[in-house]
Short mmCIF file of C-alpha atoms and ligand atoms in Angstrom, two decimals:
data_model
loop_
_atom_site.label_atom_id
_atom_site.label_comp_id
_atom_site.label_asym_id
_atom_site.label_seq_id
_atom_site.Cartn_x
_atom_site.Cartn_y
_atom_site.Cartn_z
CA UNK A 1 -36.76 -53.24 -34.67
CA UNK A 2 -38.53 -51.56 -37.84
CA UNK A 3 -35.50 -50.54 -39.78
CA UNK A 4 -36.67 -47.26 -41.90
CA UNK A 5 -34.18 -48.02 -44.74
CA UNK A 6 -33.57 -51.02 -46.43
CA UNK A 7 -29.73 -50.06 -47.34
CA UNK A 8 -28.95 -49.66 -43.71
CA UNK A 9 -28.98 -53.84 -43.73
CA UNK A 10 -27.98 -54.45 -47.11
CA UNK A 11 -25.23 -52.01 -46.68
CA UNK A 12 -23.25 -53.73 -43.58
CA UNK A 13 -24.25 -57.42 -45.45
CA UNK A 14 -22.12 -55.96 -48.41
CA UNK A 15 -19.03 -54.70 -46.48
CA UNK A 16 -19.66 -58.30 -44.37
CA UNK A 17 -19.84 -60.53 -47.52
CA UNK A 18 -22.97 -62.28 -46.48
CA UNK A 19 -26.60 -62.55 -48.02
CA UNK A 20 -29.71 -61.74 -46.08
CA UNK A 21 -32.74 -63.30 -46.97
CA UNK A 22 -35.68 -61.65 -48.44
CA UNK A 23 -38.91 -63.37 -47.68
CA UNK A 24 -42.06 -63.14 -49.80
CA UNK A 25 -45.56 -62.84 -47.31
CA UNK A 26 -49.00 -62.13 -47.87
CA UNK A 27 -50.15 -62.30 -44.46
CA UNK A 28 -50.12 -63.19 -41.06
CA UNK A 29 -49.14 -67.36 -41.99
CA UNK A 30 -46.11 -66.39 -43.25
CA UNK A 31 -44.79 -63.25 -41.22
CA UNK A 32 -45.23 -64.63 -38.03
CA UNK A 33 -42.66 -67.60 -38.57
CA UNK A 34 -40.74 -65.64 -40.25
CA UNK A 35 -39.99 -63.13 -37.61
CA UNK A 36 -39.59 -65.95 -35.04
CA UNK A 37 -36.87 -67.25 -37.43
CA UNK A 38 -35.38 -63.81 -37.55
CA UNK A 39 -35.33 -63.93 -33.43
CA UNK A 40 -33.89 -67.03 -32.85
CA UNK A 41 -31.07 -66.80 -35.36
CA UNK A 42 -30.21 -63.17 -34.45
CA UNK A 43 -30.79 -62.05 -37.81
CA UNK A 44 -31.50 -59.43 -40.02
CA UNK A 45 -34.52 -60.34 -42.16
CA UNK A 46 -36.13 -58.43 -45.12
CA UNK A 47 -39.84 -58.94 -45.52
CA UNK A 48 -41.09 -58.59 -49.33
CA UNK A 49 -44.72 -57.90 -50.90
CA UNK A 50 -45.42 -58.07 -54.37
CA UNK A 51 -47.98 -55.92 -56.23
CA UNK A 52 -50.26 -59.10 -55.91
CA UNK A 53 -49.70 -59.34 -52.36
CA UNK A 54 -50.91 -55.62 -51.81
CA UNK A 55 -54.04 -56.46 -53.71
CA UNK A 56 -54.76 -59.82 -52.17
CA UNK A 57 -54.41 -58.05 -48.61
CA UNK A 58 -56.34 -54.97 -49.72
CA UNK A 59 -59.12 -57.08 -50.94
CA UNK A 60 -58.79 -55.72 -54.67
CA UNK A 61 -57.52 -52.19 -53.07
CA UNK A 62 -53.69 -52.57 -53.20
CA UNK A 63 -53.21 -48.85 -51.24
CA UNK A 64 -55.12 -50.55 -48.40
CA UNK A 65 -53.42 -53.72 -48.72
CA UNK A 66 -50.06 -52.10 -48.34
CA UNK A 67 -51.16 -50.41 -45.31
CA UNK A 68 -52.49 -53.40 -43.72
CA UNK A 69 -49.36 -55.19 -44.08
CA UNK A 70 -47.33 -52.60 -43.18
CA UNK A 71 -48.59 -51.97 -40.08
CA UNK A 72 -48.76 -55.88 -39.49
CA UNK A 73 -45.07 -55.66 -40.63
CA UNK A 74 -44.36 -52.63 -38.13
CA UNK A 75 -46.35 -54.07 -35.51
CA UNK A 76 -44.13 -57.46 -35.03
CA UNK A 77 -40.98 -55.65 -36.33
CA UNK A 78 -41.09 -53.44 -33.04
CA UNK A 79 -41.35 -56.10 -30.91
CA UNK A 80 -38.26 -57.77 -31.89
CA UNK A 81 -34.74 -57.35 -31.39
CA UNK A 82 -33.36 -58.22 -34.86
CA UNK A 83 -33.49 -55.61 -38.19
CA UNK A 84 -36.79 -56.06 -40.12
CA UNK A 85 -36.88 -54.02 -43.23
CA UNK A 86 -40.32 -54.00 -45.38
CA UNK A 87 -39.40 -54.31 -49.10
CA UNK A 88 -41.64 -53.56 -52.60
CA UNK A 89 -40.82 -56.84 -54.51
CA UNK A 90 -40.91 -56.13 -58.34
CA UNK A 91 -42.90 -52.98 -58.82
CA UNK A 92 -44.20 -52.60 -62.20
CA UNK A 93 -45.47 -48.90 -61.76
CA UNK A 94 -45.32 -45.26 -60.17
CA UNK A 95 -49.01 -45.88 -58.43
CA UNK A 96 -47.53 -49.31 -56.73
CA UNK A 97 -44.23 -47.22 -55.98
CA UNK A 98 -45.75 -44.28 -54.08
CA UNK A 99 -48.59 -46.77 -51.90
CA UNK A 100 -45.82 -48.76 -50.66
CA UNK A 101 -43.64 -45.56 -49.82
CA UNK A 102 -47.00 -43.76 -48.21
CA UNK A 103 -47.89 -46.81 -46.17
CA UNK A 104 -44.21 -46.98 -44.86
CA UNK A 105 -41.87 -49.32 -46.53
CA UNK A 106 -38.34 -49.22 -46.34
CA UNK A 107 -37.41 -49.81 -49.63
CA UNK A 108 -38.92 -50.30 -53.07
CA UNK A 109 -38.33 -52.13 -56.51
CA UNK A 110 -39.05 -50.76 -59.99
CA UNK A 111 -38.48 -54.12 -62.34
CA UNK A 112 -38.57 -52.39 -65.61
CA UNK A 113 -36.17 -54.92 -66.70
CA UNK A 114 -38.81 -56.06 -69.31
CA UNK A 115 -38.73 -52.78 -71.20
CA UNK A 116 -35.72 -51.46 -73.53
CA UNK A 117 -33.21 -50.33 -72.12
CA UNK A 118 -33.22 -46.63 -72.00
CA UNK A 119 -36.78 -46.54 -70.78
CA UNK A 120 -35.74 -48.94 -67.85
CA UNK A 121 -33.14 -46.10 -67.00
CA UNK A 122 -35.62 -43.75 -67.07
CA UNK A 123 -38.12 -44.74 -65.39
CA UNK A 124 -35.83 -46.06 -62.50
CA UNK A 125 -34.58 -42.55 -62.32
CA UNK A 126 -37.91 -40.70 -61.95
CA UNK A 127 -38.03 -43.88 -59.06
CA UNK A 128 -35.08 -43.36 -57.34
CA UNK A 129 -36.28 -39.27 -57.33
CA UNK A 130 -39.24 -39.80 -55.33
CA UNK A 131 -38.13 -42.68 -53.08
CA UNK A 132 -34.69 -41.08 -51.97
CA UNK A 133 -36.97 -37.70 -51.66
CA UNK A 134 -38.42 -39.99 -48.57
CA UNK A 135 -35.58 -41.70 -47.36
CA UNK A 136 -35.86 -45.04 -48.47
CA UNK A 137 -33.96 -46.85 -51.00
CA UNK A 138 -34.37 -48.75 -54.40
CA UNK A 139 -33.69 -51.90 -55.99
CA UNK A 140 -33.57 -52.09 -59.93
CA UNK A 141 -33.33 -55.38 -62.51
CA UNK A 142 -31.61 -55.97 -65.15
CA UNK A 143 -31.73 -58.52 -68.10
CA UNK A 144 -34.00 -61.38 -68.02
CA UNK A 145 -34.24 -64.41 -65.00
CA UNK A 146 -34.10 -67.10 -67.45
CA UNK A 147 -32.34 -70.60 -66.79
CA UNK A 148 -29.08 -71.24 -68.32
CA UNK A 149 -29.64 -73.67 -70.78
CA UNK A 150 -26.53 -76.39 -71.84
CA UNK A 151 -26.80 -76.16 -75.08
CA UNK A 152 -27.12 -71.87 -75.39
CA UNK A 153 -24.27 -70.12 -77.19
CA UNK A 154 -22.43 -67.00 -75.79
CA UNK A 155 -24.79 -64.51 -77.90
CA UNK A 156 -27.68 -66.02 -76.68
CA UNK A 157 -26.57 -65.63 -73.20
CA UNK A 158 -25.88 -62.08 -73.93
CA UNK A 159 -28.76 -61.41 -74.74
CA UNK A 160 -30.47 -62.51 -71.79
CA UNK A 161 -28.36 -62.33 -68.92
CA UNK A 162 -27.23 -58.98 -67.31
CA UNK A 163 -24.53 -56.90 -69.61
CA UNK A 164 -21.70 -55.54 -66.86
CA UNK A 165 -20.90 -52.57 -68.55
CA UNK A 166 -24.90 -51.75 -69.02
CA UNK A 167 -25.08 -52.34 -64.75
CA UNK A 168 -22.49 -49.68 -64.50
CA UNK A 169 -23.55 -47.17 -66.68
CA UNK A 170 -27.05 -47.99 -64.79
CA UNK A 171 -25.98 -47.91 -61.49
CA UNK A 172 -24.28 -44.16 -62.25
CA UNK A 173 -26.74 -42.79 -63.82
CA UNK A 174 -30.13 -43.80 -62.34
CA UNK A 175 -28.38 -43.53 -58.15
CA UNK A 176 -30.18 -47.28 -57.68
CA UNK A 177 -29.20 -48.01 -54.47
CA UNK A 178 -29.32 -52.37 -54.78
CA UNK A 179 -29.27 -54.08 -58.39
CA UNK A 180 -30.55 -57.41 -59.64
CA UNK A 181 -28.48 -58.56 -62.13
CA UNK A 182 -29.89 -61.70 -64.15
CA UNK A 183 -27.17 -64.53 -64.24
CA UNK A 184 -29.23 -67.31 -64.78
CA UNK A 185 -31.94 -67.97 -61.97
CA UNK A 186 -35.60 -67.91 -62.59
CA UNK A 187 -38.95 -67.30 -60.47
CA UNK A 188 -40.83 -70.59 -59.26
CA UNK A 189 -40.28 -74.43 -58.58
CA UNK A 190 -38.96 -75.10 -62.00
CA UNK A 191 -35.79 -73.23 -62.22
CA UNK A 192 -33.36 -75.53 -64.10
CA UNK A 193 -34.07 -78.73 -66.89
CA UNK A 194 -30.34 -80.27 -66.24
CA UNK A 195 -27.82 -79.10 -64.13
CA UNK A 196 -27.87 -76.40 -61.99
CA UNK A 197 -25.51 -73.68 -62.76
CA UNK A 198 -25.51 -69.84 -62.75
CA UNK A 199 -23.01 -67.25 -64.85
CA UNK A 200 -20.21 -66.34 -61.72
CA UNK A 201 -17.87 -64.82 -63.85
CA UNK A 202 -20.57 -62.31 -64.93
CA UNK A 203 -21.96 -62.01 -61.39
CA UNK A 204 -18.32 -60.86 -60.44
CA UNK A 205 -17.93 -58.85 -62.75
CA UNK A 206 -21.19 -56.96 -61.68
CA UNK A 207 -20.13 -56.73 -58.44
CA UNK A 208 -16.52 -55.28 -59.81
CA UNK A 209 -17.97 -52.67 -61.68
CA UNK A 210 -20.85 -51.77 -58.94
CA UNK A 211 -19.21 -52.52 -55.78
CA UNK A 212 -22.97 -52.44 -54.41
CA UNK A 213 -25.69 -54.56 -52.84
CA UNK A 214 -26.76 -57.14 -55.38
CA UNK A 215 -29.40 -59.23 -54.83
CA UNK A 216 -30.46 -62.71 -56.49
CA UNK A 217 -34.04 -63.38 -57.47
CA UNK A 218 -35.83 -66.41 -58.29
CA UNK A 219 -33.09 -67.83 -55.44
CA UNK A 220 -35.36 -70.56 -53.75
CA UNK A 221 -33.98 -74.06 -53.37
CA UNK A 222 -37.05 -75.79 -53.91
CA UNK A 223 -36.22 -78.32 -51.31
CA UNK A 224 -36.66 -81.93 -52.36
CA UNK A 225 -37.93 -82.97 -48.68
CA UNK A 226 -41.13 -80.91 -48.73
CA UNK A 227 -41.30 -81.37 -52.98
CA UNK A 228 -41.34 -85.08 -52.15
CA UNK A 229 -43.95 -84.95 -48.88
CA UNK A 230 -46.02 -82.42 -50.95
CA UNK A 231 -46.54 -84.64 -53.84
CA UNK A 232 -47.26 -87.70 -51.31
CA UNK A 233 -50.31 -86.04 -49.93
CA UNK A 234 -51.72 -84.99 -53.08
CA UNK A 235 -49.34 -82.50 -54.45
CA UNK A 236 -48.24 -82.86 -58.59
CA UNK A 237 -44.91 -80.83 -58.66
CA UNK A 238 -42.86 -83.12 -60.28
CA UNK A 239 -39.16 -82.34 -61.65
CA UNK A 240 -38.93 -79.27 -59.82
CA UNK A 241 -35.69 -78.30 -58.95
CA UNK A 242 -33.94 -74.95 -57.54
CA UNK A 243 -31.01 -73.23 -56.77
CA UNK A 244 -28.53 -75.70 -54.35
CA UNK A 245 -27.20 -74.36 -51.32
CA UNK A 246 -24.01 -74.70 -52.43
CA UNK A 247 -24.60 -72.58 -55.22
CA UNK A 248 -26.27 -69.93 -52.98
CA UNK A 249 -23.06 -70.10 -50.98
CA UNK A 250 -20.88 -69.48 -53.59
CA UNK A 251 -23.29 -66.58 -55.12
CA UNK A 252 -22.62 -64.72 -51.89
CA UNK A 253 -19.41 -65.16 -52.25
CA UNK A 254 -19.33 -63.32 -55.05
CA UNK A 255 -21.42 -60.41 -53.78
CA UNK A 256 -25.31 -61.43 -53.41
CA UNK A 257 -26.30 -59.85 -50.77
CA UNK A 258 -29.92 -59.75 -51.23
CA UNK A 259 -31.46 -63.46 -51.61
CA UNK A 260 -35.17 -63.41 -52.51
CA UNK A 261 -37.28 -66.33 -51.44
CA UNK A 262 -40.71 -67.05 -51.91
CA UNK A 263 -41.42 -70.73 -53.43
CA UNK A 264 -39.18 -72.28 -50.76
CA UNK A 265 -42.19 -71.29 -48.11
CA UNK A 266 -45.31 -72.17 -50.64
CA UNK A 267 -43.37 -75.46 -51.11
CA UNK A 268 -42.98 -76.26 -47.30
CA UNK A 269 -45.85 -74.53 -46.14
CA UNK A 270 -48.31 -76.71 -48.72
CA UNK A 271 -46.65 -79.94 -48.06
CA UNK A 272 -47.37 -79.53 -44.64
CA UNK A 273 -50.92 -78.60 -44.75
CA UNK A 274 -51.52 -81.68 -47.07
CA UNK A 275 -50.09 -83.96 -44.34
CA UNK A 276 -51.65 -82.07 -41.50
CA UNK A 277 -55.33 -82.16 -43.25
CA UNK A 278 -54.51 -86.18 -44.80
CA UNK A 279 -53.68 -86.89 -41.09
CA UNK A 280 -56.22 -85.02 -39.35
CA UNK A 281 -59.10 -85.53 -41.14
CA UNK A 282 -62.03 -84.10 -38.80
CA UNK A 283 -60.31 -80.82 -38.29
CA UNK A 284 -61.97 -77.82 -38.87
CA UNK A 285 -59.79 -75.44 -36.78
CA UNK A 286 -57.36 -73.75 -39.85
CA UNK A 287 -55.47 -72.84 -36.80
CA UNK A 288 -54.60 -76.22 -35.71
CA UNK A 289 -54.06 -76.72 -39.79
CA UNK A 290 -52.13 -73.75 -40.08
CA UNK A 291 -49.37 -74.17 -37.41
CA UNK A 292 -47.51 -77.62 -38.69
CA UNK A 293 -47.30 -75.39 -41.85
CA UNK A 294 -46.15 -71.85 -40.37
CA UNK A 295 -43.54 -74.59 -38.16
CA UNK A 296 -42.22 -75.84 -41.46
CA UNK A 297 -41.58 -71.53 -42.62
CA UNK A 298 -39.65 -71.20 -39.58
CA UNK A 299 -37.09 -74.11 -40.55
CA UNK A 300 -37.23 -73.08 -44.01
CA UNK A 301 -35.79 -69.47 -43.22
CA UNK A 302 -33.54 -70.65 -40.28
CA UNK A 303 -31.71 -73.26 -42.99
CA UNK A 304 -31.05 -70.52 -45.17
CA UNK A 305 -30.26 -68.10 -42.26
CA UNK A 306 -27.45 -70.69 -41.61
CA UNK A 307 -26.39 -71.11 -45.55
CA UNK A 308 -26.22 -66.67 -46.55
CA UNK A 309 -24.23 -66.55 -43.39
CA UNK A 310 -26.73 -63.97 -41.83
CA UNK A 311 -27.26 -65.85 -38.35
CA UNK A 312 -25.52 -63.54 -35.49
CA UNK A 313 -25.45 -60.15 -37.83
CA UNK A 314 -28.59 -58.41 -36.00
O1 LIG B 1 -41.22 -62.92 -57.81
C1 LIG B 1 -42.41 -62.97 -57.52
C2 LIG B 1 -42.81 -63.43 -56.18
O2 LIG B 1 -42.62 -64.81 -56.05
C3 LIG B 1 -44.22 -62.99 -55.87
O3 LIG B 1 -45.12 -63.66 -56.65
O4 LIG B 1 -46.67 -62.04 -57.77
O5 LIG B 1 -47.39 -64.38 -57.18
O6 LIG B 1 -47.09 -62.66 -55.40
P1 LIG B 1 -46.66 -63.15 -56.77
P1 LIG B 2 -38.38 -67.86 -55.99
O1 LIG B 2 -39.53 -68.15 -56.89
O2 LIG B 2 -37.17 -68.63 -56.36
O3 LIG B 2 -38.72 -68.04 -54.53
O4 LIG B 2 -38.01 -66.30 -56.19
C1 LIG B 2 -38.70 -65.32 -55.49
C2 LIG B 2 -38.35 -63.95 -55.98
O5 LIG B 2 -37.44 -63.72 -56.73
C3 LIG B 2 -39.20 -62.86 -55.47
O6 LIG B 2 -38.86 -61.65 -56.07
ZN1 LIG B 3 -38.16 -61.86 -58.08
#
């Protein structure tokens, strides 16, 4: 079922202590296994667009795109007996704001975490105005989604990561409804040069100070089975490394809620097309291309279904 309002899912995940999965599309490929996932492991799901994804779908016009995949979003949601929320991933701007809210999504992000301070508050205010005037909710960011680096002092950290007091002075004055705190994840395949490790204590003491939905970008684990098949058949991603599920377990744990994946499916998804189109080389159906590699989504999102604790919640 189309859920309306993102916070209706992120809500009962928070007072449940487990993470729900936030999955990056940008069209059919990657909805369709993704909803099947959703099915099978009786879970809530959150489906995510970026600004790029509006445009890509829209053909250049992002207020079409969003409408295209909303309805596509809408159209498979209905059918199925789990929660499917449609989410804005990182919105830079009002324009991107109000064509994912017109074409029907249940929730939004403003990431103004790149701006100073104050004008991050504001502008997540004039946000949160004009989404909650609608009924949907809003996610904000703050500090930057850099790696944590072994050899970084405490001020440099500081300086980076999310500030705990700054989330709660945030958090009551802008209404956000879900925050982002940066604790040491980044966006892509390349997430960490040694050890993987992420900033807990400041995570909980987000979560002490907020007591709200938080939710963990740049979360993908980057899985070394499909890194390794990927670069087999032709690939050249080589070191990449991501966030372990262990780590993802413990980061719900200490109240992520919110896990937002998107390299995790390129990565499987491309490793299995290069096998598929290595293997079978007079193809020309993409469909018969296409389904090893919308197979491989469905596993991806089912494993980490299993690992936020999210299978049986629907
Ligand atoms: O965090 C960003 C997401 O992975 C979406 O990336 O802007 O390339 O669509 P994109
Ligand atoms: P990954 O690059 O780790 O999949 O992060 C995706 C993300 O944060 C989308 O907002
Ligand atoms: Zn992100």
């Amino acid at each position: 079922m189309y859920v309306k309002n993102t916070k209706e899912i992120l809500d009962k995940a928070n007072k449940g202590y487990y993470g729900v999965g936030a999955f990056n599309i940008n069209d059919l490929e990657f909805l369709q296994p993704i909803v099947s996932a959703a099915v099978e492991k009786a879970s809530p799901v959150i489906i995510e667009t970026s600004e790029g994804a509006m445009s890509y779908a829209g053909d250049g016009d992002f207020r079409r795109g969003a409408k295209i995949l909303a309805d596509m979003v809408k159209t498979l949601a209905n059918e199925a007996d789990v929660p499917i929320a449609l989410h804005l991933d990182h919105g830079h701007d009002i324009d991107h704001v109000v064509a994912a809210i017109q074409a029907g999504y249940s929730s939004v992000m403003i990431d103004a975490s790149a701006k100073p301070y104050e004008k991050n508050l504001s502008l997540t205010s004039e946000v949160v105005k004009i989404a909650h005037s609608a009924g949907i909710s809003v996610e904000a960011e703050l500090g930057k989604l850099v790696g944590i680096e072994d050899n970084v002092s405490v001020s440099e950290r500081d300086a980076t990561l999310v500030d705990p007091g700054e989330a709660k002075d945030f958090v009551d004055r802008t209404g956000v409804d879900f925050l982002a705190p940066a604790i040491g994840t980044s966006h892509g395949a390349f997430k960490f040069k040694g050890e993987a490790k992420l900033d807990f204590d400041r995570l909980r003491t987000v979560k002490e100070f907020t007591k709200m939905p938080l939710v963990l970008h740049g979360a993908s684990s980057v899985l070394p089975r499909f890194v390794e098949e990927a670069n087999k058949y032709g690939a050249d991603i080589q070191g990449a490394k991501g966030v372990p599920y262990d780590i993802l377990k413990e980061s719900v744990k200490y109240g992520i809620n919110k896990v937002n994946t998107d390299t995790d499916l390129r990565v499987a998804f491309i490793a299995e097309l290069r096998k598929t189109l290595y293997n079978d080389k007079p193809q020309i159906d993409p469909r018969k291309l296409f389904k090893p590699a919308m197979a491989a989504i469905k596993e991806v999102v089912m494993e980490r279904m299993e690992v936020l604790g999210s299978v049986g919640k629907a």
